[in-house]
Amino acid sequence: MTEAYIFDALRTPWGQTALYEVKPVDLLARVLEGLQRRQPELDLKQVDDLLIGCVTPTGDQGANIAKAALLQAGWPPTTSGMTLNRYEASSLEAISLGAAKIRAGWAELIVAGGIESMSRVPLGSAGGALGFDPGVLHRVDYVPTGISADLLATCTGFTREELDAFALHTYHRAVHAGEQGYFHPSLQPIYDQNGLLILDRDEWRWPAMTADLLQAQSPAFAELGALGFDQMALHHFPAVEQVKHLHTPATMASSADGAALLLLGSQQKGKALGLTPRARIRTATTLSLDPAILLRGAHQAAAVALSMAGMEPTDIDLWECHESYAAIPLHCQRMLQIPADRLNVNGGAIALGAPLGAAGAFLLSTLIDELERRDLNTGLATIAAKGGMGVAMIIERQ
């Protein structure tokens, strides 16, 4: 079977407010243009497809933004485009699908990643049964992700102090990484139509987080739970006496704007075009669990990916677990016995924010850059997604 390789990875800075003026189609088009500049030997006519994850494909992000961005960037009309949604894991799934097509011999060169402009298209704007249909929600005791995060923390015995400590650690790591330029290799600065710089580094929500600031935060989901969602959770898990509302706005990812892309291909096509592989995709998996406690998918998907590859957790040099809520990476760390100095070593979405459709591509770009910087070999990226799903991928440096 043909192997799938990663030849490049790049992303925009994550914006809290600065990227609001940039339309999502332009944001994605500028990363496509950046890929052209970084890989001048790339023959665009030989790119088979653009696979883009987007969690809220409506409004400015509606229809097929992948194809729209290709046309906006001036790519050949022969390049196909597809937009897909697997919630937070959308871009990781897009990359996995691209790798699968390459491994099957159905494509030789694919660009895959994600886009989300959450300042222009807020989460939930697209509606849908899993957000607003009571009949569907009550059928399986489906609760909002914040309630599920607190339920996960409750069931696993995490304390508010542990969640705060993890968040403080990730803030400090992310700020250090930004100051030292660890994110720079993958960053694509964004300019306006007049060539003036809009943003060339990640825009921080809290650039100077402290333990006191964390302790001062109020629970984010207590009021939502009181509307009846706590009772739904307890109905599904009668052994739990109470949902403890432990997550705060500072121990969960904030909304952000951004786009990220990876260039994938076969070894043969890479050689023909003079592309240098940076990593090989060793294995990837997607699974789904009980949607009532929908945020356990990260560690389960990681465990399956390891089993598929014939590896143990100790074989992984660096881990990236998406930080939708602090309980998720902590749970993944506990279940797989991941050393703290190997997990999210440059921080994550709690500090940087999360353009949801691009979250997985961000994890992989960060993972590849850091493996190269440290001269390490293996990395695993994993995401727990809404609906009880999880996606994980293992890569090896080349």
Short mmCIF file of C-alpha atoms in Angstrom, two decimals:
data_model
loop_
_atom_site.label_atom_id
_atom_site.label_comp_id
_atom_site.label_asym_id
_atom_site.label_seq_id
_atom_site.Cartn_x
_atom_site.Cartn_y
_atom_site.Cartn_z
CA MET A 1 0.00 0.00 0.00
CA THR A 2 1.21 3.51 -0.85
CA GLU A 3 2.34 5.55 2.17
CA ALA A 4 0.99 9.05 2.82
CA TYR A 5 3.51 11.79 3.61
CA ILE A 6 3.23 15.34 4.92
CA PHE A 7 5.31 17.73 2.83
CA ASP A 8 4.34 21.00 4.50
CA ALA A 9 2.11 22.52 7.18
CA LEU A 10 1.14 26.13 7.66
CA ARG A 11 -1.50 28.21 9.37
CA THR A 12 -2.65 31.73 9.99
CA PRO A 13 -2.13 33.24 13.42
CA TRP A 14 -5.08 32.57 15.70
CA GLY A 15 -7.08 35.80 15.99
CA GLN A 16 -9.39 36.83 18.81
CA THR A 17 -10.63 40.06 17.17
CA ALA A 18 -8.00 41.19 14.65
CA LEU A 19 -9.12 38.85 11.85
CA TYR A 20 -12.78 39.84 11.95
CA GLU A 21 -12.28 42.11 8.93
CA VAL A 22 -11.03 39.16 6.81
CA LYS A 23 -13.74 37.06 5.16
CA PRO A 24 -13.33 33.31 5.79
CA VAL A 25 -12.91 32.62 2.08
CA ASP A 26 -10.09 35.18 1.96
CA LEU A 27 -8.49 33.77 5.11
CA LEU A 28 -8.35 30.31 3.56
CA ALA A 29 -7.27 31.66 0.17
CA ARG A 30 -4.30 33.44 1.75
CA VAL A 31 -3.06 30.21 3.30
CA LEU A 32 -3.36 28.57 -0.13
CA GLU A 33 -1.32 31.44 -1.56
CA GLY A 34 1.20 31.01 1.25
CA LEU A 35 1.56 27.35 0.36
CA GLN A 36 2.40 28.36 -3.22
CA ARG A 37 5.11 30.72 -2.00
CA ARG A 38 6.60 28.15 0.38
CA GLN A 39 6.58 25.40 -2.25
CA PRO A 40 7.41 27.16 -5.56
CA GLU A 41 8.13 23.78 -7.19
CA LEU A 42 4.56 22.65 -6.52
CA ASP A 43 2.60 22.19 -9.75
CA LEU A 44 -0.90 23.28 -8.73
CA LYS A 45 -2.45 21.42 -11.64
CA GLN A 46 -1.33 18.16 -10.02
CA VAL A 47 -3.17 18.77 -6.74
CA ASP A 48 -6.12 16.37 -6.77
CA ASP A 49 -8.28 17.84 -4.04
CA LEU A 50 -8.66 20.35 -1.22
CA LEU A 51 -10.37 18.85 1.85
CA ILE A 52 -11.46 21.43 4.42
CA GLY A 53 -13.04 20.98 7.84
CA CYS A 54 -15.54 23.60 9.00
CA VAL A 55 -17.80 23.20 12.03
CA THR A 56 -20.30 25.96 11.17
CA PRO A 57 -20.67 25.87 7.37
CA THR A 58 -23.20 28.67 7.03
CA GLY A 59 -23.21 32.38 6.22
CA ASP A 60 -19.74 33.53 5.17
CA GLN A 61 -18.55 29.93 5.59
CA GLY A 62 -21.55 28.36 3.91
CA ALA A 63 -21.86 25.98 0.97
CA ASN A 64 -18.47 24.63 -0.13
CA ILE A 65 -15.88 27.08 1.15
CA ALA A 66 -13.06 24.75 0.02
CA LYS A 67 -13.90 25.18 -3.65
CA ALA A 68 -14.65 28.87 -3.21
CA ALA A 69 -11.23 29.48 -1.63
CA LEU A 70 -9.47 27.64 -4.47
CA LEU A 71 -11.12 29.94 -6.99
CA GLN A 72 -10.43 33.01 -4.83
CA ALA A 73 -6.73 32.06 -4.60
CA GLY A 74 -6.47 31.61 -8.36
CA TRP A 75 -5.78 27.88 -8.29
CA PRO A 76 -6.51 25.88 -11.45
CA PRO A 77 -10.22 25.13 -11.94
CA THR A 78 -9.29 21.44 -12.27
CA THR A 79 -8.61 21.21 -8.50
CA SER A 80 -11.62 19.82 -6.62
CA GLY A 81 -12.72 21.02 -3.21
CA MET A 82 -14.82 19.55 -0.39
CA THR A 83 -15.99 20.84 2.99
CA LEU A 84 -16.71 18.39 5.82
CA ASN A 85 -17.83 18.57 9.43
CA ARG A 86 -16.79 16.29 12.28
CA TYR A 87 -17.09 19.07 14.85
CA GLU A 88 -13.78 19.88 16.61
CA ALA A 89 -12.06 17.02 14.78
CA SER A 90 -13.07 18.27 11.32
CA SER A 91 -9.63 19.19 10.01
CA LEU A 92 -7.97 16.13 11.54
CA GLU A 93 -10.62 14.04 9.79
CA ALA A 94 -10.00 15.93 6.53
CA ILE A 95 -6.30 15.10 6.80
CA SER A 96 -7.10 11.48 7.64
CA LEU A 97 -9.40 11.23 4.62
CA GLY A 98 -6.73 12.73 2.37
CA ALA A 99 -4.15 10.26 3.68
CA ALA A 100 -6.57 7.37 3.11
CA LYS A 101 -7.15 8.39 -0.52
CA ILE A 102 -3.40 8.57 -1.08
CA ARG A 103 -2.80 5.20 0.58
CA ALA A 104 -5.55 3.66 -1.55
CA GLY A 105 -3.98 5.04 -4.73
CA TRP A 106 -7.05 7.15 -5.51
CA ALA A 107 -5.08 10.42 -5.24
CA GLU A 108 -1.42 11.41 -5.26
CA LEU A 109 -1.41 14.99 -3.98
CA ILE A 110 -3.95 16.55 -1.60
CA VAL A 111 -4.17 19.71 0.48
CA ALA A 112 -6.20 19.24 3.67
CA GLY A 113 -6.97 21.32 6.73
CA GLY A 114 -9.65 23.57 8.16
CA ILE A 115 -11.15 27.02 8.55
CA GLU A 116 -13.29 28.73 11.17
CA SER A 117 -14.09 32.42 11.54
CA MET A 118 -15.94 32.35 14.83
CA SER A 119 -16.12 36.11 15.20
CA ARG A 120 -18.11 36.34 11.95
CA VAL A 121 -19.98 33.01 12.15
CA PRO A 122 -20.62 32.16 15.83
CA LEU A 123 -20.81 28.56 16.95
CA GLY A 124 -24.38 27.28 16.68
CA SER A 125 -25.33 29.55 13.79
CA ALA A 126 -26.00 26.56 11.55
CA GLY A 127 -28.64 25.16 13.91
CA GLY A 128 -29.10 21.40 13.70
CA ALA A 129 -30.79 18.58 15.59
CA LEU A 130 -27.87 17.93 17.96
CA GLY A 131 -28.13 21.47 19.24
CA PHE A 132 -31.77 22.45 19.12
CA ASP A 133 -34.10 19.46 18.69
CA PRO A 134 -35.45 18.40 22.14
CA GLY A 135 -36.69 15.08 20.78
CA VAL A 136 -33.21 14.10 19.62
CA LEU A 137 -31.50 15.43 22.75
CA HIS A 138 -33.78 13.63 25.20
CA ARG A 139 -33.59 10.36 23.29
CA VAL A 140 -29.99 9.80 24.41
CA ASP A 141 -29.71 12.34 27.27
CA TYR A 142 -27.47 14.44 25.04
CA VAL A 143 -26.05 17.44 26.91
CA PRO A 144 -24.03 20.49 25.79
CA THR A 145 -20.27 20.08 25.68
CA GLY A 146 -19.69 22.27 28.74
CA ILE A 147 -21.97 20.08 30.86
CA SER A 148 -20.23 17.01 29.46
CA ALA A 149 -16.82 18.47 30.35
CA ASP A 150 -17.95 19.05 33.93
CA LEU A 151 -19.43 15.54 33.99
CA LEU A 152 -16.12 14.11 32.77
CA ALA A 153 -14.26 16.00 35.50
CA THR A 154 -16.78 14.80 38.08
CA CYS A 155 -16.64 11.14 37.04
CA THR A 156 -12.83 11.09 36.93
CA GLY A 157 -12.43 12.89 40.23
CA PHE A 158 -10.60 15.99 39.02
CA THR A 159 -10.74 19.01 41.30
CA ARG A 160 -11.09 22.68 40.43
CA GLU A 161 -7.50 23.12 41.59
CA GLU A 162 -6.23 20.48 39.15
CA LEU A 163 -8.07 22.06 36.22
CA ASP A 164 -6.74 25.50 37.14
CA ALA A 165 -3.20 24.17 37.52
CA PHE A 166 -3.31 22.55 34.10
CA ALA A 167 -4.63 25.74 32.53
CA LEU A 168 -1.94 27.88 34.17
CA HIS A 169 0.69 25.47 32.87
CA THR A 170 -0.66 25.64 29.32
CA TYR A 171 -0.80 29.45 29.41
CA HIS A 172 2.82 29.66 30.52
CA ARG A 173 3.94 27.11 27.92
CA ALA A 174 2.12 28.87 25.09
CA VAL A 175 3.45 32.31 26.01
CA HIS A 176 6.98 30.91 26.22
CA ALA A 177 6.61 29.18 22.86
CA GLY A 178 5.31 32.37 21.27
CA GLU A 179 8.13 34.49 22.72
CA GLN A 180 10.76 31.99 21.59
CA GLY A 181 9.34 31.75 18.06
CA TYR A 182 8.44 28.06 18.28
CA PHE A 183 5.24 28.66 16.27
CA HIS A 184 6.99 30.76 13.63
CA PRO A 185 7.89 27.99 11.12
CA SER A 186 4.22 27.33 10.35
CA LEU A 187 2.81 30.86 10.63
CA GLN A 188 1.42 32.62 7.56
CA PRO A 189 1.03 36.37 8.31
CA ILE A 190 -2.22 37.98 7.18
CA TYR A 191 -2.25 41.28 5.30
CA ASP A 192 -5.16 43.43 4.15
CA GLN A 193 -5.96 44.20 0.52
CA ASN A 194 -3.56 47.16 0.61
CA GLY A 195 -0.63 45.04 1.79
CA LEU A 196 -0.75 46.31 5.38
CA LEU A 197 -0.10 43.76 8.10
CA ILE A 198 -3.15 42.69 10.11
CA LEU A 199 -1.69 39.90 12.22
CA ASP A 200 1.59 37.96 12.22
CA ARG A 201 1.40 36.22 15.61
CA ASP A 202 -1.25 34.57 17.74
CA GLU A 203 -3.58 37.01 19.46
CA TRP A 204 -3.75 36.18 23.17
CA ARG A 205 -6.97 36.14 25.15
CA TRP A 206 -5.09 36.43 28.47
CA PRO A 207 -1.41 37.19 27.81
CA ALA A 208 -0.56 37.38 31.51
CA MET A 209 -2.49 34.60 33.24
CA THR A 210 -1.91 34.14 36.97
CA ALA A 211 -3.12 31.70 39.61
CA ASP A 212 -5.12 34.51 41.24
CA LEU A 213 -6.89 35.33 37.98
CA LEU A 214 -7.76 31.66 37.50
CA GLN A 215 -9.10 31.33 41.04
CA ALA A 216 -11.28 34.42 40.57
CA GLN A 217 -13.20 32.84 37.68
CA SER A 218 -16.74 31.60 38.25
CA PRO A 219 -18.03 28.24 36.96
CA ALA A 220 -19.04 28.57 33.33
CA PHE A 221 -21.87 26.04 33.14
CA ALA A 222 -23.69 26.02 36.49
CA GLU A 223 -26.60 28.08 35.18
CA LEU A 224 -26.86 25.99 32.03
CA GLY A 225 -26.89 22.83 34.13
CA ALA A 226 -29.71 24.22 36.28
CA LEU A 227 -31.91 24.53 33.19
CA GLY A 228 -32.32 20.77 33.21
CA PHE A 229 -29.14 19.49 31.60
CA ASP A 230 -27.69 18.36 34.93
CA GLN A 231 -30.79 16.22 35.45
CA MET A 232 -30.38 14.70 32.00
CA ALA A 233 -26.77 13.80 32.82
CA LEU A 234 -27.71 12.32 36.18
CA HIS A 235 -30.54 10.34 34.58
CA HIS A 236 -28.02 8.74 32.24
CA PHE A 237 -25.47 8.18 35.02
CA PRO A 238 -27.49 7.38 38.17
CA ALA A 239 -24.35 6.50 40.14
CA VAL A 240 -23.28 10.15 39.97
CA GLU A 241 -24.83 12.15 42.82
CA GLN A 242 -24.11 15.61 41.46
CA VAL A 243 -22.50 17.24 38.43
CA LYS A 244 -19.73 19.41 39.85
CA HIS A 245 -19.33 22.54 37.74
CA LEU A 246 -15.57 22.97 37.74
CA HIS A 247 -14.67 24.49 34.38
CA THR A 248 -14.48 28.26 34.06
CA PRO A 249 -13.97 30.54 31.05
CA ALA A 250 -10.23 30.34 31.78
CA THR A 251 -10.03 26.52 31.73
CA MET A 252 -11.70 26.06 28.35
CA ALA A 253 -10.86 27.12 24.82
CA SER A 254 -12.14 30.46 23.61
CA SER A 255 -13.52 31.15 20.15
CA ALA A 256 -10.97 32.25 17.56
CA ASP A 257 -10.50 32.86 13.85
CA GLY A 258 -7.98 31.02 11.69
CA ALA A 259 -7.17 28.57 8.93
CA ALA A 260 -4.56 25.82 8.63
CA LEU A 261 -3.44 23.51 5.80
CA LEU A 262 -1.20 20.49 5.24
CA LEU A 263 0.21 19.33 1.92
CA LEU A 264 -0.09 15.54 1.64
CA GLY A 265 1.11 13.16 -1.04
CA SER A 266 2.68 9.89 -2.04
CA GLN A 267 6.43 9.42 -1.98
CA GLN A 268 6.49 8.94 -5.75
CA LYS A 269 4.63 12.19 -6.44
CA GLY A 270 6.82 14.04 -3.97
CA LYS A 271 9.98 12.87 -5.71
CA ALA A 272 8.58 13.81 -9.11
CA LEU A 273 7.87 17.37 -7.92
CA GLY A 274 10.97 17.79 -5.77
CA LEU A 275 8.99 17.92 -2.52
CA THR A 276 10.75 16.93 0.70
CA PRO A 277 8.66 14.84 3.12
CA ARG A 278 8.63 16.10 6.69
CA ALA A 279 6.60 13.26 8.20
CA ARG A 280 4.80 10.04 7.38
CA ILE A 281 1.25 9.40 8.55
CA ARG A 282 1.60 6.06 10.25
CA THR A 283 -2.01 5.48 11.30
CA ALA A 284 -5.27 7.31 11.94
CA THR A 285 -8.58 6.33 13.46
CA THR A 286 -12.08 7.63 14.12
CA LEU A 287 -14.51 6.26 16.71
CA SER A 288 -17.60 7.18 18.68
CA LEU A 289 -18.69 6.53 22.27
CA ASP A 290 -21.70 7.29 24.48
CA PRO A 291 -22.79 10.82 23.47
CA ALA A 292 -24.04 11.60 26.97
CA ILE A 293 -20.44 11.90 28.17
CA LEU A 294 -19.14 12.92 24.81
CA LEU A 295 -15.61 14.04 25.62
CA ARG A 296 -13.86 10.72 26.29
CA GLY A 297 -13.07 10.16 22.63
CA ALA A 298 -9.56 11.63 22.74
CA HIS A 299 -7.92 8.97 24.84
CA GLN A 300 -9.96 6.13 23.30
CA ALA A 301 -9.05 7.16 19.75
CA ALA A 302 -5.41 7.50 20.77
CA ALA A 303 -5.44 4.00 22.27
CA VAL A 304 -6.92 2.52 19.08
CA ALA A 305 -4.39 4.37 16.89
CA LEU A 306 -1.56 2.99 19.04
CA SER A 307 -2.95 -0.54 18.76
CA MET A 308 -3.27 -0.24 14.98
CA ALA A 309 0.36 0.85 14.76
CA GLY A 310 1.59 -1.85 17.15
CA MET A 311 2.88 0.82 19.52
CA GLU A 312 2.71 1.62 23.22
CA PRO A 313 2.17 5.08 24.73
CA THR A 314 5.87 5.11 25.69
CA ASP A 315 6.77 4.91 21.98
CA ILE A 316 5.34 8.42 21.39
CA ASP A 317 7.82 11.25 21.80
CA LEU A 318 5.31 14.14 21.80
CA TRP A 319 1.54 14.26 22.29
CA GLU A 320 -1.01 16.89 21.27
CA CYS A 321 -4.47 16.56 22.84
CA HIS A 322 -6.92 19.29 21.91
CA GLU A 323 -7.76 21.48 24.90
CA SER A 324 -11.47 22.13 24.42
CA TYR A 325 -11.67 21.83 28.23
CA ALA A 326 -8.93 21.16 30.77
CA ALA A 327 -10.46 17.83 31.81
CA ILE A 328 -9.91 16.31 28.35
CA PRO A 329 -6.09 16.36 28.18
CA LEU A 330 -5.89 15.57 31.90
CA HIS A 331 -8.10 12.51 31.36
CA CYS A 332 -6.05 11.47 28.33
CA GLN A 333 -2.85 11.89 30.34
CA ARG A 334 -4.15 9.80 33.22
CA MET A 335 -5.59 6.99 31.11
CA LEU A 336 -2.51 6.60 28.90
CA GLN A 337 0.07 7.53 31.57
CA ILE A 338 1.57 10.30 29.45
CA PRO A 339 4.47 12.17 31.07
CA ALA A 340 3.62 15.84 31.57
CA ASP A 341 6.75 16.92 29.70
CA ARG A 342 5.51 15.17 26.53
CA LEU A 343 1.93 16.48 26.45
CA ASN A 344 1.00 19.80 24.81
CA VAL A 345 4.51 21.07 25.37
CA ASN A 346 3.77 24.44 23.73
CA GLY A 347 0.39 24.94 25.33
CA GLY A 348 -2.86 24.66 23.46
CA ALA A 349 -6.36 25.95 22.83
CA ILE A 350 -7.00 27.02 26.44
CA ALA A 351 -4.32 29.68 25.97
CA LEU A 352 -4.49 30.28 22.21
CA GLY A 353 -8.17 29.85 21.44
CA ALA A 354 -9.55 27.39 18.90
CA PRO A 355 -10.89 28.03 15.40
CA LEU A 356 -12.77 24.74 15.67
CA GLY A 357 -12.64 23.66 12.04
CA ALA A 358 -8.86 24.14 11.98
CA ALA A 359 -8.00 22.65 15.39
CA GLY A 360 -6.64 19.31 14.17
CA ALA A 361 -4.47 20.85 11.47
CA PHE A 362 -3.05 23.17 14.13
CA LEU A 363 -2.15 20.21 16.34
CA LEU A 364 -0.28 18.53 13.49
CA SER A 365 1.56 21.66 12.36
CA THR A 366 2.68 22.33 15.94
CA LEU A 367 3.62 18.68 16.40
CA ILE A 368 5.78 18.55 13.25
CA ASP A 369 7.55 21.81 14.07
CA GLU A 370 8.31 20.73 17.63
CA LEU A 371 9.49 17.25 16.62
CA GLU A 372 11.92 18.90 14.22
CA ARG A 373 13.05 21.47 16.76
CA ARG A 374 13.77 18.79 19.37
CA ASP A 375 15.04 16.23 16.82
CA LEU A 376 12.46 13.66 17.93
CA ASN A 377 10.63 11.11 15.79
CA THR A 378 7.07 10.19 16.72
CA GLY A 379 4.00 12.26 17.56
CA LEU A 380 0.33 11.62 18.25
CA ALA A 381 -2.50 14.15 17.85
CA THR A 382 -5.94 13.41 19.28
CA ILE A 383 -9.25 15.25 19.61
CA ALA A 384 -12.50 14.57 21.46
CA ALA A 385 -15.39 15.83 19.31
CA LYS A 386 -19.03 16.57 19.94
CA GLY A 387 -21.38 13.61 19.61
CA GLY A 388 -19.05 11.27 21.49
CA MET A 389 -16.55 11.05 18.64
CA GLY A 390 -12.77 10.95 18.73
CA VAL A 391 -10.09 11.19 16.05
CA ALA A 392 -6.39 10.41 16.47
CA MET A 393 -3.37 10.30 14.19
CA ILE A 394 0.23 9.10 14.63
CA ILE A 395 3.02 10.62 12.55
CA GLU A 396 6.73 9.84 12.16
CA ARG A 397 9.38 12.29 11.07
CA GLN A 398 11.24 11.53 7.88
#
